[in-house]
Coordinates of C-alpha atoms and ligand atoms in Angstrom, one line a residue:
M1 CA -93.0 8.6 70.7
P2 CA -92.8 10.6 67.5
S3 CA -89.2 11.1 66.6
F4 CA -87.9 12.8 63.4
D5 CA -84.5 12.5 61.8
V6 CA -82.8 15.7 60.7
V7 CA -80.0 14.7 58.3
T8 CA -77.6 17.4 57.2
P9 CA -74.1 17.6 55.9
Q10 CA -73.0 19.1 59.2
R11 CA -74.7 16.6 61.5
S12 CA -77.6 14.1 61.7
Y13 CA -79.7 14.1 64.8
R14 CA -83.2 13.3 66.2
A15 CA -85.9 15.7 67.2
I16 CA -88.0 13.8 69.7
V17 CA -91.5 14.9 70.7
E18 CA -92.5 13.2 73.9
R19 CA -94.2 14.1 77.2
G20 CA -91.6 13.8 79.9
V21 CA -88.5 13.7 77.6
L22 CA -87.0 16.5 79.7
K23 CA -86.4 14.0 82.5
E24 CA -84.4 11.9 80.1
T25 CA -82.0 14.7 79.2
G26 CA -79.0 12.9 80.7
S27 CA -79.3 10.0 78.3
H28 CA -78.9 12.4 75.3
I29 CA -75.6 13.8 76.5
P30 CA -72.4 11.9 75.4
A31 CA -70.4 10.4 78.2
S32 CA -67.4 12.2 76.8
A33 CA -68.8 15.6 77.3
G34 CA -67.1 17.8 79.9
K35 CA -68.7 20.6 81.9
I36 CA -72.3 21.2 80.8
F37 CA -73.6 24.8 80.6
I38 CA -77.3 25.3 80.8
V39 CA -78.2 28.6 79.2
T40 CA -81.7 29.7 80.2
T41 CA -83.8 32.6 81.5
Q42 CA -85.1 33.2 85.1
D43 CA -88.7 32.3 84.4
V44 CA -87.9 29.0 82.6
W45 CA -85.5 28.0 85.3
Q46 CA -87.9 28.8 88.0
F47 CA -90.6 26.6 86.5
H48 CA -88.6 23.7 85.2
C49 CA -85.3 23.5 87.0
H50 CA -86.3 20.5 89.1
H51 CA -86.7 18.2 86.1
L52 CA -83.5 19.3 84.3
A53 CA -81.3 19.4 87.4
A54 CA -82.5 16.0 88.5
A55 CA -81.8 14.7 84.9
L56 CA -78.2 16.0 85.2
A57 CA -77.5 14.7 88.7
G58 CA -74.0 13.4 88.8
R59 CA -72.9 15.5 85.8
S60 CA -70.8 18.6 86.3
H61 CA -73.0 21.5 85.2
E62 CA -73.4 25.3 85.6
I63 CA -76.5 27.4 85.1
L64 CA -76.1 30.6 83.0
I65 CA -79.1 32.9 83.3
F66 CA -79.6 35.9 81.1
P67 CA -82.6 38.2 80.7
G68 CA -85.1 37.0 78.1
G69 CA -86.6 39.1 75.3
E70 CA -85.6 39.9 71.8
E71 CA -83.9 43.1 73.0
H72 CA -81.2 40.9 74.7
K73 CA -80.6 38.8 71.6
R74 CA -77.4 40.8 71.0
L75 CA -73.7 40.1 70.6
S76 CA -73.0 41.7 74.0
T77 CA -75.1 38.9 75.6
V78 CA -73.1 36.2 73.8
E79 CA -69.8 37.9 74.9
S80 CA -71.0 38.0 78.5
L81 CA -72.1 34.3 78.5
A82 CA -68.8 33.2 76.9
E83 CA -66.8 35.1 79.6
Q84 CA -68.9 33.3 82.3
M85 CA -68.2 30.0 80.6
V86 CA -64.4 30.6 80.8
Q87 CA -64.6 31.8 84.4
R88 CA -66.6 28.7 85.4
G89 CA -64.3 26.2 83.8
G90 CA -65.5 25.9 80.3
D91 CA -63.2 24.3 77.7
R92 CA -63.4 22.6 74.4
S93 CA -65.0 19.5 75.9
S94 CA -67.9 21.6 77.2
L95 CA -71.5 21.2 76.0
V96 CA -74.2 23.9 76.0
I97 CA -77.9 23.1 76.7
A98 CA -80.2 25.8 75.2
F99 CA -83.1 25.6 77.6
G100 CA -85.8 28.1 76.8
G101 CA -87.7 29.9 74.0
G102 CA -86.6 31.1 70.6
V103 CA -84.3 33.8 71.9
V104 CA -82.5 31.3 74.2
N105 CA -82.3 28.8 71.3
D106 CA -80.7 31.4 69.0
V107 CA -78.4 32.9 71.6
A108 CA -77.2 29.7 73.3
G109 CA -76.9 28.0 69.9
F110 CA -74.7 30.8 68.6
L111 CA -72.7 30.8 71.9
A112 CA -72.0 27.1 71.3
A113 CA -71.1 27.8 67.6
V114 CA -68.4 30.3 68.5
F115 CA -67.2 29.3 72.0
M116 CA -63.6 28.1 71.5
R117 CA -64.5 27.8 67.8
G118 CA -67.4 25.5 68.5
V119 CA -68.8 23.1 71.2
P120 CA -71.9 20.9 70.9
V121 CA -75.4 22.2 71.8
L122 CA -78.4 20.3 72.9
Q123 CA -81.7 22.1 72.2
I124 CA -84.5 21.9 74.8
P125 CA -87.2 24.3 73.6
T126 CA -89.8 25.4 76.2
T127 CA -92.1 27.6 74.1
L128 CA -94.4 26.4 71.4
L129 CA -92.7 28.6 68.9
A130 CA -89.3 27.2 69.7
Q131 CA -90.6 23.6 69.7
V132 CA -92.2 23.9 66.3
D133 CA -89.5 26.0 64.6
A134 CA -86.6 27.8 66.3
A135 CA -84.9 24.8 68.0
I136 CA -84.7 22.6 64.9
G137 CA -82.4 23.2 62.0
G138 CA -79.3 24.8 63.4
K139 CA -80.0 28.5 62.8
T140 CA -78.4 30.4 65.5
G141 CA -77.6 34.1 65.9
V142 CA -78.3 37.5 67.2
D143 CA -79.9 40.8 66.0
L144 CA -78.3 44.0 65.0
A145 CA -80.0 47.4 65.6
C146 CA -80.7 47.6 61.8
G147 CA -82.1 44.1 61.4
K148 CA -83.0 40.7 62.9
N149 CA -80.7 37.7 62.9
L150 CA -78.1 39.5 60.8
V151 CA -75.1 37.9 62.7
G152 CA -75.1 34.1 63.2
A153 CA -74.1 30.7 62.2
F154 CA -75.5 27.3 61.2
H155 CA -74.8 25.1 64.2
Q156 CA -76.8 21.9 64.3
P157 CA -77.6 20.5 67.7
I158 CA -76.8 17.0 68.9
A159 CA -80.5 16.5 69.5
V160 CA -83.7 18.4 70.1
L161 CA -85.8 17.3 73.1
I162 CA -89.4 18.6 72.7
D163 CA -91.5 18.0 75.9
P164 CA -95.1 19.3 75.4
E165 CA -95.5 19.1 79.2
V166 CA -93.5 22.3 79.7
L167 CA -96.1 24.3 77.7
S168 CA -98.5 24.1 80.7
T169 CA -96.7 27.0 82.2
L170 CA -96.4 29.1 79.0
P171 CA -98.3 32.4 79.2
E172 CA -101.3 32.6 76.9
R173 CA -99.8 35.3 74.7
E174 CA -96.6 33.3 74.1
Y175 CA -98.7 30.2 73.3
R176 CA -100.8 32.1 70.7
A177 CA -97.6 33.6 69.2
G178 CA -96.3 30.0 68.7
L179 CA -99.6 29.1 67.0
F180 CA -98.8 31.5 64.3
E181 CA -95.7 29.5 63.4
V182 CA -98.0 26.4 63.4
I183 CA -100.3 28.2 60.9
K184 CA -97.3 28.9 58.8
C185 CA -96.4 25.2 58.6
G186 CA -100.0 24.5 57.5
I187 CA -99.9 27.1 54.8
I188 CA -96.5 26.0 53.4
R189 CA -96.9 22.3 53.5
S190 CA -99.9 20.8 55.3
P191 CA -103.6 21.3 54.3
E192 CA -104.5 18.8 57.1
L193 CA -102.7 20.9 59.7
F194 CA -104.4 24.0 58.4
A195 CA -107.8 22.3 58.6
L196 CA -107.2 21.2 62.1
L197 CA -106.4 24.8 63.1
A198 CA -109.5 26.1 61.3
E199 CA -111.8 23.5 62.8
R200 CA -110.6 22.9 66.3
R201 CA -109.8 26.3 67.6
A202 CA -111.4 25.7 71.0
D203 CA -109.3 22.5 71.6
V204 CA -106.2 24.2 70.3
L205 CA -106.6 27.2 72.6
A206 CA -107.5 24.9 75.5
R207 CA -104.2 23.1 74.9
K208 CA -105.9 19.7 74.7
P209 CA -102.9 17.4 74.9
D210 CA -103.6 15.1 71.9
V211 CA -104.3 18.1 69.7
V212 CA -101.2 20.0 70.9
E213 CA -99.0 16.9 70.3
R214 CA -100.5 16.5 66.8
L215 CA -99.7 20.2 66.0
I216 CA -96.2 19.9 67.2
A217 CA -95.4 16.6 65.6
E218 CA -96.7 17.7 62.2
C219 CA -94.6 20.9 62.3
V220 CA -91.5 19.1 63.5
R221 CA -92.0 16.5 60.7
I222 CA -92.2 19.3 58.1
K223 CA -89.2 21.2 59.6
A224 CA -87.1 18.0 59.7
E225 CA -87.9 17.2 56.1
V226 CA -87.2 20.7 54.8
V227 CA -83.9 21.2 56.7
S228 CA -82.7 17.7 55.6
A229 CA -83.3 18.7 52.0
D230 CA -81.6 22.1 52.3
E231 CA -79.5 22.8 55.5
R232 CA -78.2 26.2 54.4
E233 CA -81.2 27.8 52.8
S234 CA -79.9 27.7 49.3
G235 CA -83.2 26.4 48.0
I236 CA -86.3 24.9 49.5
R237 CA -85.6 26.0 53.1
V238 CA -86.6 29.5 52.2
I239 CA -90.3 28.4 52.3
L240 CA -90.0 28.4 56.1
N241 CA -89.7 32.2 55.9
L242 CA -93.3 32.7 54.9
G243 CA -94.3 35.9 56.6
H244 CA -90.8 36.6 57.8
T245 CA -89.9 39.4 55.4
A246 CA -92.6 41.8 56.6
G247 CA -92.6 40.3 60.1
H248 CA -88.9 40.9 60.6
A249 CA -89.3 44.4 59.2
L250 CA -92.1 45.0 61.8
E251 CA -90.0 43.7 64.7
A252 CA -87.0 45.9 63.7
E253 CA -89.2 49.0 63.1
T254 CA -90.8 48.6 66.6
G255 CA -87.5 48.1 68.3
Y256 CA -88.0 44.4 68.9
S257 CA -90.1 45.2 72.0
R258 CA -93.7 45.5 70.9
F259 CA -94.3 42.2 69.1
L260 CA -93.4 38.7 69.9
H261 CA -91.8 37.0 66.9
G262 CA -94.9 34.9 66.2
E263 CA -97.1 37.9 66.3
A264 CA -94.9 39.7 63.8
I265 CA -95.0 36.7 61.5
A266 CA -98.8 36.7 61.7
F267 CA -98.7 40.3 60.3
G268 CA -96.2 39.1 57.7
M269 CA -98.4 36.3 56.6
R270 CA -101.3 38.8 56.1
V271 CA -99.0 40.9 53.9
A272 CA -97.9 37.7 52.0
A273 CA -101.5 36.7 51.4
H274 CA -102.4 40.2 50.0
L275 CA -99.3 40.2 47.9
A276 CA -100.0 36.8 46.5
Q277 CA -103.5 37.8 45.7
R278 CA -102.5 41.1 44.0
T279 CA -99.8 39.3 41.9
G280 CA -102.3 36.7 40.8
N281 CA -100.6 33.8 42.7
L282 CA -103.4 33.1 45.1
S283 CA -107.2 32.7 44.7
D284 CA -109.5 35.1 46.7
E285 CA -111.0 32.1 48.4
D286 CA -107.6 30.8 49.7
A287 CA -106.5 34.3 50.7
A288 CA -109.8 34.6 52.7
Q289 CA -109.2 31.3 54.4
I290 CA -105.7 32.3 55.4
L291 CA -106.8 35.7 56.8
N292 CA -109.7 33.9 58.6
V293 CA -107.4 31.4 60.4
L294 CA -105.0 34.2 61.4
D295 CA -108.0 36.1 62.9
L296 CA -109.0 33.0 64.8
Y297 CA -105.8 33.1 66.8
G298 CA -105.4 36.8 67.1
P299 CA -105.2 39.5 68.3
V300 CA -101.8 41.0 67.7
P301 CA -100.6 44.2 69.5
P302 CA -101.7 47.5 68.0
L303 CA -99.8 48.8 65.0
A304 CA -100.1 52.5 65.8
G305 CA -97.3 54.6 64.3
V306 CA -96.1 51.9 61.9
T307 CA -96.2 52.9 58.2
A308 CA -96.1 50.9 55.0
E309 CA -93.3 53.1 53.7
A310 CA -91.1 52.3 56.7
L311 CA -91.8 48.5 56.5
A312 CA -91.2 48.4 52.7
T313 CA -87.8 50.1 53.3
R314 CA -86.9 47.7 56.1
A315 CA -87.8 44.7 54.0
L316 CA -84.9 45.5 51.7
I317 CA -82.4 44.7 54.6
D318 CA -83.8 41.2 54.9
K319 CA -81.4 38.3 54.5
K320 CA -83.4 37.0 51.6
T321 CA -82.9 40.2 49.7
L322 CA -80.4 39.5 46.9
K323 CA -78.9 42.2 44.7
G324 CA -81.5 44.7 45.9
Q325 CA -84.4 42.5 45.1
V326 CA -86.6 41.2 47.9
R327 CA -87.5 37.6 47.4
W328 CA -91.0 37.2 48.8
V329 CA -92.3 33.8 49.9
L330 CA -96.0 33.8 48.8
P331 CA -98.7 31.2 49.3
V332 CA -100.1 29.8 46.0
R333 CA -102.7 27.6 47.8
I334 CA -103.2 26.1 51.3
G335 CA -100.2 23.8 51.5
D336 CA -97.9 25.3 48.9
V337 CA -95.8 28.4 48.5
K338 CA -93.4 29.9 46.0
V339 CA -90.6 32.5 46.0
V340 CA -91.5 35.6 43.9
P341 CA -88.6 38.1 43.5
G342 CA -88.7 41.7 42.4
I343 CA -92.4 42.7 43.1
D344 CA -93.1 46.3 42.2
D345 CA -92.6 48.6 45.2
A346 CA -96.0 50.2 44.9
V347 CA -97.7 46.7 45.0
V348 CA -95.7 45.8 48.1
R349 CA -96.6 49.0 49.8
S350 CA -100.3 48.6 49.1
A351 CA -100.3 45.0 50.4
I352 CA -98.6 46.2 53.6
Q353 CA -101.0 49.1 53.9
E354 CA -104.0 46.7 53.5
A355 CA -102.7 44.5 56.3
L356 CA -102.1 47.6 58.5
N357 CA -105.6 48.8 57.8
E358 CA -107.2 45.4 58.7
L359 CA -105.4 45.2 62.0
S360 CA -106.1 48.7 63.0
T361 CA -109.9 48.0 62.6
C362 CA -109.9 44.5 64.0
A363 CA -110.6 44.3 67.7
G364 CA -109.6 40.7 68.3
D365 CA -110.9 38.7 71.2
Ligands
LIG401 N1 -87.1 29.6 61.0 C1 -86.8 29.3 59.6 C2 -85.8 28.3 59.5 O1 -85.3 27.7 60.4 O2 -85.3 28.2 58.4

């Protein structure tokens, strides 16, 4: 059973990767916890309620269902869930279980961070993307119309329970979107993971259990290490944002409805590879390898109507922008990245344009 310690000033906890761990949920909830609130979406609850409900038998709990999708990751959703918690007997002893994908992890985590000034949250991610990234590290929050994740809080969970079994019901598109976050982990810190993705595409896409578990465990290891070194993203944690500057810009520009987060990050990593190449930070060979592995796990939805100009302007609203300078996370080789601030606007626009051109001509599979 791979288990990884996340050690932060706010809290230390374990991220456990284990088939069937969902059924052990009860043993990860402190005996002192009051009413438990499971925040989830209809589809997740429908597929997996039996295991979680059985695991909580004998504990007082309520189910709070909200519509999934990035368009519901808004303050109004948090307000409505908080009202429901009060109406159903929530108090300062309550505990929230975030049971779902990245949106649920972010919304329920933020709800826990602010409900009565903070109650504990247990993260149980059910998508690949949430298992390898969103549920670990305490980032919680919601979107504003003008930008993604612009309101939020760091609220570390009491544990993260990662059950690869639940991925069996994940739609193909969601699974592939999660794989782009796995590719990100390979590019930032793990040539071995990157090679696995490049060489075993068929097994990865077939969700071969031993391969999926290796992918997840390696990403969780990396995430736990990075977050433990820098909880609040004042240093090294920024590397986890590879592809996120242009990716977030794309999500906001398309109203959060056309691209899944992982798909937008795939676009953002293409931009980062071109930008790294153009600024002399990445060899042509490594750039080609990155673009090739992204192609292996495509396609992403059509980019019709999206312009480089609009995305470059949006990138300025990114949280990593400081004093008007966008801080780009760029690959320097497979397994290593660096932060490059203040790249000339024309260079940024041309890298974005190249990524747009590639995807408008690439049919995918
Ligand atoms: N998803 C990036 C991070 O957790 O820092």
